mmCIF file of C-alpha atoms in Angstrom:
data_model
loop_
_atom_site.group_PDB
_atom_site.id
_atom_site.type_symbol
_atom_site.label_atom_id
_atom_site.label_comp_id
_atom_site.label_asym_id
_atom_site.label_seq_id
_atom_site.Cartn_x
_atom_site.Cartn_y
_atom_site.Cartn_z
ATOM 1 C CA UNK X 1019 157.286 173.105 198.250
ATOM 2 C CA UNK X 1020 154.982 174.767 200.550
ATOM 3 C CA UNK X 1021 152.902 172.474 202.886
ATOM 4 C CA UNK X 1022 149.641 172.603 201.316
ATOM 5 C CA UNK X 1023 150.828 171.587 198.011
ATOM 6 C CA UNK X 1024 153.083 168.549 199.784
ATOM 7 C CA UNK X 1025 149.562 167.634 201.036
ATOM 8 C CA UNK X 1026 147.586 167.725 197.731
ATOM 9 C CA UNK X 1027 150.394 165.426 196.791
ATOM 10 C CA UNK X 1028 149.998 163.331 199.794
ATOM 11 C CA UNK X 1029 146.117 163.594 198.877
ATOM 12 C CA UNK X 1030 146.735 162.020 195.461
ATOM 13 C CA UNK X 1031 148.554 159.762 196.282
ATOM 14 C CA UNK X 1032 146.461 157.860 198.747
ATOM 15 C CA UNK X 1033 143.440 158.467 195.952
ATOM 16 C CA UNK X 1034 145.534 156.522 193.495
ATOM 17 C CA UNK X 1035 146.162 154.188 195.722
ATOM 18 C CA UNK X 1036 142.425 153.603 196.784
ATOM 19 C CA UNK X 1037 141.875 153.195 192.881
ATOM 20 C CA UNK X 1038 144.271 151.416 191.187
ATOM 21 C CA UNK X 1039 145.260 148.772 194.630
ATOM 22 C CA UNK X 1040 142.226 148.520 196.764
ATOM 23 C CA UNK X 1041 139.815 149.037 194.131
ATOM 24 C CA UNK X 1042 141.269 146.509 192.232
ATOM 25 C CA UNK X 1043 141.604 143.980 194.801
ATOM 26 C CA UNK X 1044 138.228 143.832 195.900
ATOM 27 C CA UNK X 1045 137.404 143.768 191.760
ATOM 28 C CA UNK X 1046 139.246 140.354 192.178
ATOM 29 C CA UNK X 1047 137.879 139.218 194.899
ATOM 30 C CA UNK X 1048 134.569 139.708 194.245
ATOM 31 C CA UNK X 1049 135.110 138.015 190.533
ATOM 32 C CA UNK X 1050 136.176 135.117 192.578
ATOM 33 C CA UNK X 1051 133.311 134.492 194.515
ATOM 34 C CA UNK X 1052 131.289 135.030 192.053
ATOM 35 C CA UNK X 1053 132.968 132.216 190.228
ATOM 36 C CA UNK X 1054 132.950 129.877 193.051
ATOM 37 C CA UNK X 1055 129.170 130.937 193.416
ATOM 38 C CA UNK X 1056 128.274 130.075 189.435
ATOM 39 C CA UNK X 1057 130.229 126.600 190.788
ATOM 40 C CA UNK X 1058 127.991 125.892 193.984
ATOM 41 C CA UNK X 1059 124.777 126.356 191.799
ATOM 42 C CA UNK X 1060 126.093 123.576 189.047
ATOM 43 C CA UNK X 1061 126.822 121.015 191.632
ATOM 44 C CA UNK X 1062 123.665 121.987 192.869
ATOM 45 C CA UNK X 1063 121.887 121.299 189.833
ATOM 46 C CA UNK X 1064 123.820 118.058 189.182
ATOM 47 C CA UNK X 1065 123.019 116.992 192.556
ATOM 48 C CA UNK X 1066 119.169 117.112 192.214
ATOM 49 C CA UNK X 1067 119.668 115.601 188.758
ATOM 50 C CA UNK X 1068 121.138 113.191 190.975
ATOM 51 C CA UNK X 1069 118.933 112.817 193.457
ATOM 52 C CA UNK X 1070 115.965 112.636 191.341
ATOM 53 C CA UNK X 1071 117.661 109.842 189.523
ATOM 54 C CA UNK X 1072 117.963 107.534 192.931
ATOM 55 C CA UNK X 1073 114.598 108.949 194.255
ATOM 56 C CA UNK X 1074 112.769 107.946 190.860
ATOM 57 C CA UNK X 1075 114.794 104.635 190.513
ATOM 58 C CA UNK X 1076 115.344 105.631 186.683
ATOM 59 C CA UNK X 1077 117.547 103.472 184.813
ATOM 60 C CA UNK X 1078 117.320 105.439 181.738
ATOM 61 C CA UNK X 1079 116.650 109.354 181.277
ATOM 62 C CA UNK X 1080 115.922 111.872 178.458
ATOM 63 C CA UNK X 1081 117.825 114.644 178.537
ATOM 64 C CA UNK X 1082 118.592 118.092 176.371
ATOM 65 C CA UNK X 1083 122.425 118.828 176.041
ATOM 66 C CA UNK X 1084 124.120 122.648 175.272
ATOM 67 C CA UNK X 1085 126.534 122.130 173.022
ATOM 68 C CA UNK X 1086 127.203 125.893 173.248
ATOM 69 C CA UNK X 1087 125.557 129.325 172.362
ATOM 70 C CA UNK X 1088 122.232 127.965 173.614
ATOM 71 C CA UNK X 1089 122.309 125.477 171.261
ATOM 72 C CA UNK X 1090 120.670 122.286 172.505
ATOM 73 C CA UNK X 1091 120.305 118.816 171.029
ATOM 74 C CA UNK X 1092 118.180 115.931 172.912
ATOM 75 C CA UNK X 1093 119.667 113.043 174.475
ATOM 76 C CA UNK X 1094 118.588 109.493 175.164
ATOM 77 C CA UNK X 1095 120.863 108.418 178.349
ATOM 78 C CA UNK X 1096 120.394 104.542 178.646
ATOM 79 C CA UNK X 1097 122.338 104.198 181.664
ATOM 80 C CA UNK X 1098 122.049 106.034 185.097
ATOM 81 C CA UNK X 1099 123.844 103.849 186.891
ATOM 82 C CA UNK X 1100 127.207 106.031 186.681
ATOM 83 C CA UNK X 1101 127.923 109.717 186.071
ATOM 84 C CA UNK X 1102 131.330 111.891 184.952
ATOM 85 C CA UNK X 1103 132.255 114.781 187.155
ATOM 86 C CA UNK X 1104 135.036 117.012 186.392
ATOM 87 C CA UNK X 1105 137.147 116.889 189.533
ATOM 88 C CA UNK X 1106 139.346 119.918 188.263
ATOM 89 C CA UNK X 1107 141.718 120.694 185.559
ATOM 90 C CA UNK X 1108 138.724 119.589 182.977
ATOM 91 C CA UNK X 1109 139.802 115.987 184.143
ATOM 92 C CA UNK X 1110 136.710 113.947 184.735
ATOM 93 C CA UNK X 1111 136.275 110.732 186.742
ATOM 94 C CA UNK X 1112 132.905 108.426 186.483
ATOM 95 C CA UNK X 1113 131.189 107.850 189.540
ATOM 96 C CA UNK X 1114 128.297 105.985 190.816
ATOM 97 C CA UNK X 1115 125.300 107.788 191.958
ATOM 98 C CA UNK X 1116 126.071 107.692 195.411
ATOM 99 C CA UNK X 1117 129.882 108.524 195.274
ATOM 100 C CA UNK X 1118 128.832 111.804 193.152
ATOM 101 C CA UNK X 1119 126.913 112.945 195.800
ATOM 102 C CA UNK X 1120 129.232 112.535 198.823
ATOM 103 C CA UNK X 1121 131.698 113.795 196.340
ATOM 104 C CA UNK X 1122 129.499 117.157 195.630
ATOM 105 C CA UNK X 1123 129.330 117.339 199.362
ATOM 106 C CA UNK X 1124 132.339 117.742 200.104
ATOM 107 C CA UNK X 1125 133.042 119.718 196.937
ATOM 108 C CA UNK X 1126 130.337 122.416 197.682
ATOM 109 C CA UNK X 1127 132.039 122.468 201.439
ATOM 110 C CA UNK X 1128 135.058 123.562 200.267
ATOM 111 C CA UNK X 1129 133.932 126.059 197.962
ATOM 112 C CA UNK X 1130 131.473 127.130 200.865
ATOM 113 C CA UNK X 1131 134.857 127.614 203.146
ATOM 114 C CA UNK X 1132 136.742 129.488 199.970
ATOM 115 C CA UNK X 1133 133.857 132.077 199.772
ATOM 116 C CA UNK X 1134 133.988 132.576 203.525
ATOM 117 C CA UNK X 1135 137.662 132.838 202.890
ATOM 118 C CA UNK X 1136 136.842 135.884 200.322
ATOM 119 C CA UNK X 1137 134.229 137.292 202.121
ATOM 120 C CA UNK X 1138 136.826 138.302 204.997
ATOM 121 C CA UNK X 1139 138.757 139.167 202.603
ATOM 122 C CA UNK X 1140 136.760 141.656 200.851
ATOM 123 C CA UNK X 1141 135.596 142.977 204.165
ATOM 124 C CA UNK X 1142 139.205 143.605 205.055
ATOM 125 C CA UNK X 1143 139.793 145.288 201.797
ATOM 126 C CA UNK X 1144 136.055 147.727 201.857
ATOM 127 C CA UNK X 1145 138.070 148.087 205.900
ATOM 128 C CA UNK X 1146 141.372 149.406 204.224
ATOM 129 C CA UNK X 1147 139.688 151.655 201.726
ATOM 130 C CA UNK X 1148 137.295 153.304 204.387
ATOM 131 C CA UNK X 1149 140.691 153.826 206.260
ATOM 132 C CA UNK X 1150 142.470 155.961 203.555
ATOM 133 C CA UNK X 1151 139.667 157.589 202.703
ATOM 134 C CA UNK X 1152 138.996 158.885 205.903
ATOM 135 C CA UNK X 1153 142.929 159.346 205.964
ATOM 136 C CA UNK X 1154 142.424 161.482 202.820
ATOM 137 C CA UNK X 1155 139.433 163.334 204.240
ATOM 138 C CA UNK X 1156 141.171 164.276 207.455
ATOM 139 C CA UNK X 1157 144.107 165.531 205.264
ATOM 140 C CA UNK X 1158 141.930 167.464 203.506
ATOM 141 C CA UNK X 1159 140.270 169.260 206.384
ATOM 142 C CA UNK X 1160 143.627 170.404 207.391
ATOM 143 C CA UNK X 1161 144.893 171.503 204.385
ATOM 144 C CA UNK X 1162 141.919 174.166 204.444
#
């Protein structure tokens, strides 16, 4: 095998690898944060709902519930007093007014710190593929 075709090998090789590894990585990634994102922007609907609730001092509230599809059905809620959060693993816990919000604090931290997490993450991985691909240009040049 003469040494431009070991490098054409060498060249495909690293272009798989930017393809089906990095490429898919960051696919993750990025899937991920945008999950945690669609997560932040419910609690932060819920927490207005919430807030308007204690700022308003409503002790009842009409409401229109998705019961899927974009199908909706109105709602009398006679109670405000408590609310049900899912804390995770559809498991939900009733809270008072107050509670859910320090609650969706601290929730919306954490998922603040896990997209910081992903952002280095994805930066490292855009970092690894701008490597190879510079790797592969380089081997390129020299193959001509």
């Amino acid at each position: 095998m003469d040494s431009k075709s070991k490098t054409s090998c060498e060249i495909l090789k690293y272009e798989q690898f930017v393809e089906n590894v990095l490429k898919n990585d960051l696919r993750l990634v990025l899937e991920r944060y945008n999950e945690i994102c669609d997560k932040i922007a419910d609690l932060l609907k819920i927490r207005s709902v919430c807030k308007m609730i204690t700022e308003n001092k409503m002790k009842s509230m009409k409401t229109m519930a998705d019961l899927g599809s974009n199908c909706y059905v109105k709602c009398l809620i006679p109670s405000t007093d408590h609310i049900l959060l899912n804390v995770g693993l559809d498991c939900f816990i009733e809270f008072s007014i107050e509670e859910a919000l320090k609650f969706i604090d601290k929730r919306s931290n954490l998922y603040n710190k896990s997209l910081e997490i992903l952002k280095e993450k994805s930066a490292k991985i855009k970092a690894h593929i701008k490597i190879v691909l510079n790797l592969i240009d380089q081997l390129q040049n020299q193959n001509l």
